mmCIF file of C-alpha atoms and ligand atoms in Angstrom:
data_model
loop_
_atom_site.group_PDB
_atom_site.id
_atom_site.type_symbol
_atom_site.label_atom_id
_atom_site.label_comp_id
_atom_site.label_asym_id
_atom_site.label_seq_id
_atom_site.Cartn_x
_atom_site.Cartn_y
_atom_site.Cartn_z
ATOM 1 C CA MET Y 1 -0.160 -0.056 0.063
ATOM 2 C CA LYS Y 2 1.241 3.400 -0.987
ATOM 3 C CA ILE Y 3 1.306 5.983 1.945
ATOM 4 C CA LEU Y 4 1.983 9.554 1.479
ATOM 5 C CA ARG Y 5 3.162 10.363 4.995
ATOM 6 C CA LEU Y 6 4.630 13.971 5.831
ATOM 7 C CA GLN Y 7 7.036 14.486 8.774
ATOM 8 C CA VAL Y 8 8.706 17.571 10.477
ATOM 9 C CA PRO Y 9 12.469 16.947 9.082
ATOM 10 C CA HIS Y 10 13.908 17.905 12.416
ATOM 11 C CA TRP Y 11 11.916 15.700 14.727
ATOM 12 C CA ASP Y 12 14.262 12.927 13.532
ATOM 13 C CA GLN Y 13 16.255 14.232 16.389
ATOM 14 C CA PHE Y 14 13.942 13.020 19.088
ATOM 15 C CA ASP Y 15 14.809 9.120 19.245
ATOM 16 C CA GLY Y 16 11.855 7.001 19.661
ATOM 17 C CA LEU Y 17 9.330 9.494 18.280
ATOM 18 C CA VAL Y 18 6.997 8.120 15.813
ATOM 19 C CA HIS Y 19 4.701 10.853 13.939
ATOM 20 C CA GLY Y 20 3.128 11.405 10.542
ATOM 21 C CA PHE Y 21 0.731 13.573 8.569
ATOM 22 C CA LEU Y 22 -0.833 11.266 6.327
ATOM 23 C CA GLY Y 23 -2.334 12.048 2.727
ATOM 24 C CA ARG Y 24 -5.003 9.767 0.780
ATOM 25 C CA VAL Y 25 -4.357 6.143 0.950
ATOM 26 C CA GLY Y 26 -5.907 3.375 -1.028
ATOM 27 C CA GLY Y 27 -7.598 0.295 1.010
ATOM 28 C CA GLN Y 28 -10.804 -1.400 1.076
ATOM 29 C CA ASP Y 29 -12.780 1.165 -0.704
ATOM 30 C CA ARG Y 30 -16.574 1.063 -0.569
ATOM 31 C CA PRO Y 31 -18.537 2.547 -3.317
ATOM 32 C CA PRO Y 32 -19.302 5.359 -4.387
ATOM 33 C CA ASN Y 33 -16.526 7.355 -2.712
ATOM 34 C CA ALA Y 34 -13.208 5.804 -3.268
ATOM 35 C CA ALA Y 35 -11.885 6.689 -0.008
ATOM 36 C CA PHE Y 36 -9.767 4.942 2.824
ATOM 37 C CA ARG Y 37 -11.861 4.765 5.643
ATOM 38 C CA LEU Y 38 -10.600 4.914 9.079
ATOM 39 C CA SER Y 39 -13.835 5.806 11.016
ATOM 40 C CA CYS Y 40 -17.381 4.008 10.880
ATOM 41 C CA ASP Y 41 -19.038 7.799 11.518
ATOM 42 C CA ASP Y 42 -20.448 7.912 8.056
ATOM 43 C CA GLY Y 43 -22.003 4.237 8.077
ATOM 44 C CA ASP Y 44 -18.949 2.511 6.742
ATOM 45 C CA ASP Y 45 -18.580 -1.266 7.390
ATOM 46 C CA ALA Y 46 -16.941 -1.825 10.756
ATOM 47 C CA ALA Y 47 -14.957 -4.857 9.541
ATOM 48 C CA ALA Y 48 -13.524 -2.909 6.661
ATOM 49 C CA VAL Y 49 -12.622 -0.168 8.798
ATOM 50 C CA LYS Y 50 -10.843 -2.668 11.107
ATOM 51 C CA GLN Y 51 -8.580 -4.312 8.037
ATOM 52 C CA ASN Y 52 -7.931 -0.711 6.746
ATOM 53 C CA TRP Y 53 -6.533 0.165 10.365
ATOM 54 C CA CYS Y 54 -4.251 -3.109 10.366
ATOM 55 C CA GLU Y 55 -2.982 -2.128 6.522
ATOM 56 C CA LEU Y 56 -2.501 1.047 7.228
ATOM 57 C CA LYS Y 57 -0.353 0.134 10.485
ATOM 58 C CA GLN Y 58 1.582 -2.622 8.628
ATOM 59 C CA ALA Y 59 2.400 -0.225 5.926
ATOM 60 C CA LEU Y 60 3.618 2.430 8.422
ATOM 61 C CA GLY Y 61 6.013 -0.289 9.755
ATOM 62 C CA LEU Y 62 4.048 0.156 13.186
ATOM 63 C CA PRO Y 63 2.108 -3.125 13.599
ATOM 64 C CA ARG Y 64 2.134 -3.156 17.232
ATOM 65 C CA ILE Y 65 1.481 0.782 18.080
ATOM 66 C CA THR Y 66 -2.069 1.485 19.154
ATOM 67 C CA ILE Y 67 -3.403 4.610 17.697
ATOM 68 C CA ILE Y 68 -6.473 6.162 19.555
ATOM 69 C CA THR Y 69 -8.538 8.790 17.698
ATOM 70 C CA ALA Y 70 -11.655 10.285 19.277
ATOM 71 C CA LYS Y 71 -15.063 11.098 18.071
ATOM 72 C CA GLN Y 72 -14.506 14.714 16.809
ATOM 73 C CA VAL Y 73 -17.119 17.066 17.159
ATOM 74 C CA HIS Y 74 -15.428 20.831 16.314
ATOM 75 C CA GLY Y 75 -15.402 21.248 20.029
ATOM 76 C CA ASP Y 76 -12.416 22.061 22.395
ATOM 77 C CA THR Y 77 -12.421 19.217 24.559
ATOM 78 C CA VAL Y 78 -8.629 17.535 24.931
ATOM 79 C CA LEU Y 79 -8.704 14.023 26.533
ATOM 80 C CA GLN Y 80 -5.812 12.476 28.516
ATOM 81 C CA VAL Y 81 -5.452 9.046 27.055
ATOM 82 C CA SER Y 82 -3.469 5.874 28.691
ATOM 83 C CA ARG Y 83 -2.997 2.545 27.496
ATOM 84 C CA GLY Y 84 -5.949 1.017 29.200
ATOM 85 C CA ASP Y 85 -8.109 2.867 26.702
ATOM 86 C CA GLY Y 86 -7.880 0.732 24.153
ATOM 87 C CA LYS Y 87 -9.737 1.902 20.919
ATOM 88 C CA LEU Y 88 -12.676 3.199 23.080
ATOM 89 C CA ALA Y 89 -13.708 6.342 21.218
ATOM 90 C CA ARG Y 90 -14.575 9.181 23.512
ATOM 91 C CA VAL Y 91 -15.784 12.490 22.122
ATOM 92 C CA GLY Y 92 -12.694 14.953 21.880
ATOM 93 C CA ASP Y 93 -10.919 17.017 19.296
ATOM 94 C CA GLY Y 94 -7.720 16.641 21.180
ATOM 95 C CA LEU Y 95 -5.871 13.602 22.678
ATOM 96 C CA MET Y 96 -2.771 13.927 24.984
ATOM 97 C CA THR Y 97 -0.803 10.927 26.623
ATOM 98 C CA ASP Y 98 2.641 10.078 28.431
ATOM 99 C CA ALA Y 99 2.062 6.375 27.694
ATOM 100 C CA PRO Y 100 4.911 4.605 25.691
ATOM 101 C CA ASN Y 101 3.803 2.667 22.341
ATOM 102 C CA LEU Y 102 0.738 4.322 22.344
ATOM 103 C CA CYS Y 103 0.042 7.334 19.437
ATOM 104 C CA VAL Y 104 -2.770 9.587 19.550
ATOM 105 C CA GLY Y 105 -4.237 10.594 16.219
ATOM 106 C CA VAL Y 106 -6.853 13.193 14.691
ATOM 107 C CA MET Y 107 -8.589 12.800 11.393
ATOM 108 C CA ALA Y 108 -8.874 16.062 9.097
ATOM 109 C CA ALA Y 109 -10.012 16.979 5.854
ATOM 110 C CA ASP Y 110 -9.126 20.979 5.589
ATOM 111 C CA CYS Y 111 -9.087 21.377 9.076
ATOM 112 C CA VAL Y 112 -5.573 22.129 10.878
ATOM 113 C CA PRO Y 113 -4.174 18.914 12.465
ATOM 114 C CA LEU Y 114 -1.648 19.765 15.042
ATOM 115 C CA LEU Y 115 1.250 17.667 16.755
ATOM 116 C CA PHE Y 116 2.577 18.346 19.884
ATOM 117 C CA VAL Y 117 5.725 16.917 21.602
ATOM 118 C CA GLU Y 118 7.506 17.519 24.940
ATOM 119 C CA PRO Y 119 10.746 15.144 23.983
ATOM 120 C CA ALA Y 120 12.449 15.095 27.291
ATOM 121 C CA ARG Y 121 9.164 14.012 29.020
ATOM 122 C CA LYS Y 122 8.074 12.134 25.987
ATOM 123 C CA ILE Y 123 4.577 13.630 26.171
ATOM 124 C CA THR Y 124 2.615 14.210 22.991
ATOM 125 C CA ALA Y 125 -0.579 15.361 21.723
ATOM 126 C CA ALA Y 126 -2.805 15.425 18.487
ATOM 127 C CA VAL Y 127 -5.343 18.311 18.091
ATOM 128 C CA HIS Y 128 -7.849 18.943 15.456
ATOM 129 C CA ALA Y 129 -8.909 22.475 14.730
ATOM 130 C CA GLY Y 130 -11.351 23.869 12.059
ATOM 131 C CA TRP Y 131 -12.554 27.274 12.645
ATOM 132 C CA ARG Y 132 -14.651 26.435 15.607
ATOM 133 C CA GLY Y 133 -11.865 24.556 17.413
ATOM 134 C CA THR Y 134 -9.616 27.421 16.439
ATOM 135 C CA ALA Y 135 -12.242 30.126 17.533
ATOM 136 C CA ALA Y 136 -12.680 27.928 21.003
ATOM 137 C CA GLY Y 137 -8.845 28.168 21.376
ATOM 138 C CA ILE Y 138 -8.222 24.449 21.343
ATOM 139 C CA ALA Y 139 -4.423 24.755 20.459
ATOM 140 C CA ALA Y 140 -3.823 26.936 23.626
ATOM 141 C CA ARG Y 141 -6.167 24.846 25.670
ATOM 142 C CA THR Y 142 -3.956 22.052 24.925
ATOM 143 C CA VAL Y 143 -0.848 23.728 25.995
ATOM 144 C CA ALA Y 144 -2.803 24.828 29.040
ATOM 145 C CA LEU Y 145 -3.974 21.123 29.934
ATOM 146 C CA MET Y 146 -0.381 19.500 29.508
ATOM 147 C CA LYS Y 147 0.771 22.135 31.935
ATOM 148 C CA GLU Y 148 -1.809 21.398 34.375
ATOM 149 C CA VAL Y 149 -1.680 17.252 33.926
ATOM 150 C CA TYR Y 150 1.977 16.705 33.156
ATOM 151 C CA ARG Y 151 3.646 19.753 34.483
ATOM 152 C CA ILE Y 152 5.548 20.581 31.394
ATOM 153 C CA ASP Y 153 7.219 23.807 30.425
ATOM 154 C CA PRO Y 154 5.216 25.439 27.056
ATOM 155 C CA ALA Y 155 8.957 26.622 26.286
ATOM 156 C CA ALA Y 156 10.065 22.798 26.011
ATOM 157 C CA LEU Y 157 7.159 22.173 23.799
ATOM 158 C CA HIS Y 158 7.489 21.863 19.881
ATOM 159 C CA VAL Y 159 4.392 21.849 17.638
ATOM 160 C CA ALA Y 160 3.988 21.226 13.941
ATOM 161 C CA MET Y 161 0.808 22.196 11.764
ATOM 162 C CA GLY Y 162 -0.063 19.826 8.897
ATOM 163 C CA PRO Y 163 -1.620 20.029 5.624
ATOM 164 C CA SER Y 164 -5.060 22.020 5.658
ATOM 165 C CA ILE Y 165 -7.058 24.432 3.815
ATOM 166 C CA GLY Y 166 -4.884 27.452 3.042
ATOM 167 C CA PRO Y 167 -6.040 31.368 2.695
ATOM 168 C CA CYS Y 168 -5.626 30.674 -1.208
ATOM 169 C CA CYS Y 169 -8.870 28.520 -0.494
ATOM 170 C CA TYR Y 170 -10.591 29.375 2.350
ATOM 171 C CA GLU Y 171 -13.069 32.268 1.820
ATOM 172 C CA VAL Y 172 -15.572 32.645 5.067
ATOM 173 C CA GLY Y 173 -18.195 34.990 5.976
ATOM 174 C CA PRO Y 174 -18.463 37.780 8.397
ATOM 175 C CA GLU Y 175 -19.952 35.733 10.921
ATOM 176 C CA VAL Y 176 -17.070 33.292 11.149
ATOM 177 C CA GLU Y 177 -14.715 36.336 11.387
ATOM 178 C CA GLU Y 178 -16.960 38.076 14.506
ATOM 179 C CA GLN Y 179 -17.096 34.721 16.333
ATOM 180 C CA ILE Y 180 -13.076 34.343 16.157
ATOM 181 C CA ALA Y 181 -12.507 38.035 16.664
ATOM 182 C CA ALA Y 182 -14.552 37.695 20.063
ATOM 183 C CA ASN Y 183 -11.610 35.764 21.650
ATOM 184 C CA TRP Y 184 -8.762 36.537 19.297
ATOM 185 C CA ARG Y 185 -8.913 39.813 17.822
ATOM 186 C CA GLN Y 186 -5.167 40.398 18.218
ATOM 187 C CA GLU Y 187 -4.273 37.010 16.975
ATOM 188 C CA LEU Y 188 -6.755 37.497 13.925
ATOM 189 C CA LYS Y 189 -4.923 40.386 12.427
ATOM 190 C CA GLY Y 190 -2.325 38.424 10.604
ATOM 191 C CA ALA Y 191 -4.609 35.740 9.733
ATOM 192 C CA TRP Y 192 -7.499 37.477 8.043
ATOM 193 C CA ARG Y 193 -7.562 39.192 4.627
ATOM 194 C CA PRO Y 194 -10.934 40.847 3.944
ATOM 195 C CA GLU Y 195 -12.485 40.882 0.751
ATOM 196 C CA GLY Y 196 -15.842 42.755 0.256
ATOM 197 C CA VAL Y 197 -18.153 41.514 3.065
ATOM 198 C CA LYS Y 198 -16.212 38.121 3.174
ATOM 199 C CA GLY Y 199 -12.755 37.233 3.979
ATOM 200 C CA ARG Y 200 -9.808 34.790 3.544
ATOM 201 C CA LEU Y 201 -8.855 33.034 6.872
ATOM 202 C CA ASP Y 202 -5.477 31.534 7.093
ATOM 203 C CA LEU Y 203 -6.179 28.881 10.106
ATOM 204 C CA ARG Y 204 -2.461 28.147 10.389
ATOM 205 C CA ALA Y 205 -1.341 31.535 11.129
ATOM 206 C CA LEU Y 206 -4.106 32.020 13.780
ATOM 207 C CA ASN Y 207 -3.364 28.614 15.385
ATOM 208 C CA GLU Y 208 0.196 29.862 15.150
ATOM 209 C CA ALA Y 209 -0.569 33.095 16.860
ATOM 210 C CA GLN Y 210 -2.357 31.195 19.741
ATOM 211 C CA LEU Y 211 0.510 29.098 20.539
ATOM 212 C CA LEU Y 212 3.165 31.989 20.368
ATOM 213 C CA GLY Y 213 0.713 33.428 23.136
ATOM 214 C CA ALA Y 214 0.676 30.223 25.113
ATOM 215 C CA GLY Y 215 4.321 30.498 25.504
ATOM 216 C CA ILE Y 216 5.958 28.151 22.773
ATOM 217 C CA PRO Y 217 9.017 29.524 21.026
ATOM 218 C CA GLN Y 218 8.457 30.277 17.382
ATOM 219 C CA THR Y 219 11.551 28.392 16.326
ATOM 220 C CA GLN Y 220 9.627 25.424 17.836
ATOM 221 C CA ILE Y 221 6.601 25.744 15.631
ATOM 222 C CA SER Y 222 6.573 24.050 12.130
ATOM 223 C CA LYS Y 223 4.352 24.088 9.138
ATOM 224 C CA VAL Y 224 4.139 21.011 6.962
ATOM 225 C CA GLY Y 225 2.631 20.274 3.773
ATOM 226 C CA PRO Y 226 0.529 22.195 1.424
ATOM 227 C CA CYS Y 227 -3.043 23.613 1.222
ATOM 228 C CA THR Y 228 -5.443 20.596 1.017
ATOM 229 C CA ALA Y 229 -7.863 22.037 -1.423
ATOM 230 C CA CYS Y 230 -5.273 23.132 -3.613
ATOM 231 C CA HIS Y 231 -3.738 19.359 -3.512
ATOM 232 C CA ILE Y 232 -6.884 17.017 -3.714
ATOM 233 C CA GLY Y 233 -4.614 14.440 -5.752
ATOM 234 C CA ASP Y 234 -2.803 13.962 -2.352
ATOM 235 C CA PHE Y 235 -5.240 15.030 0.304
ATOM 236 C CA HIS Y 236 -8.839 14.999 0.785
ATOM 237 C CA SER Y 237 -10.624 18.402 1.168
ATOM 238 C CA TYR Y 238 -13.941 18.813 2.453
ATOM 239 C CA ARG Y 239 -14.101 22.544 0.693
ATOM 240 C CA LYS Y 240 -13.304 21.075 -2.632
ATOM 241 C CA GLU Y 241 -14.770 17.744 -2.786
ATOM 242 C CA GLY Y 242 -17.689 17.703 -0.262
ATOM 243 C CA LYS Y 243 -18.065 14.432 1.865
ATOM 244 C CA SER Y 244 -15.166 12.307 0.793
ATOM 245 C CA GLY Y 245 -12.782 11.208 3.533
ATOM 246 C CA HIS Y 246 -10.207 12.456 6.016
ATOM 247 C CA GLN Y 247 -6.595 11.847 6.728
ATOM 248 C CA LEU Y 248 -4.992 10.599 9.705
ATOM 249 C CA SER Y 249 -2.284 12.500 11.555
ATOM 250 C CA PHE Y 250 -0.540 10.599 14.527
ATOM 251 C CA ILE Y 251 1.962 10.989 17.012
ATOM 252 C CA GLY Y 252 3.652 9.016 20.050
ATOM 253 C CA TRP Y 253 6.576 7.350 21.519
ATOM 254 C CA ARG Y 254 8.059 3.806 20.769
ATOM 255 C CA SER Y 255 9.446 2.521 23.994
HETATM 256 ZN ZN1 ZN F 301 -5.434 26.355 -1.669
#
């Protein structure tokens, strides 16, 4: 199985870290949408989904790693997960863990996937931030929770944002701008370009501003991969294609 897997080049200095922002992958497709399904949310066949996960982990060379994902609802809930949680899906748009041989993952198709790592303590998190989650400040909330739960120093955190819709393709209405500006007026300045009554939103720039505000050094924030809507050959894009599928982003430590 051919897999497009983007990684943060300088994260290879963190021995034992496994991570990736995946693109479209082929597998047990079910017509009419030829998408590699990793979730049963859309009424997909559970056995096919399970088989897809097995094939994917084999292809990644991580057959024994558990990848935990949550039921995403465009909210700001960040779950603390550990080995005993198995594959049980709870509702949340962010997951964090300090357990070895356990990856946390999020699914996205235009929304921003964010991967967090505190390399000395081997603590990781994965977050899904569309405009609603970004307006709710899920990236900043993740930093605050990692501080509270694991006592990490934000200055020691590294964060990468994966392929997601760029300002080139993300035109939104004034109601979106208003809801974001209610909490992030200052941060929005560098991420919003007005065009008539509408405007173009740079979700990654807005998340970056939130991360900087949360105390993460600029040099430890990376952006990986292109605009999903500009590259539908490699990535799913909800804006460009409607309901099609999602790509997985994941992170964890191999012991
Ligand atoms: Zn684009």
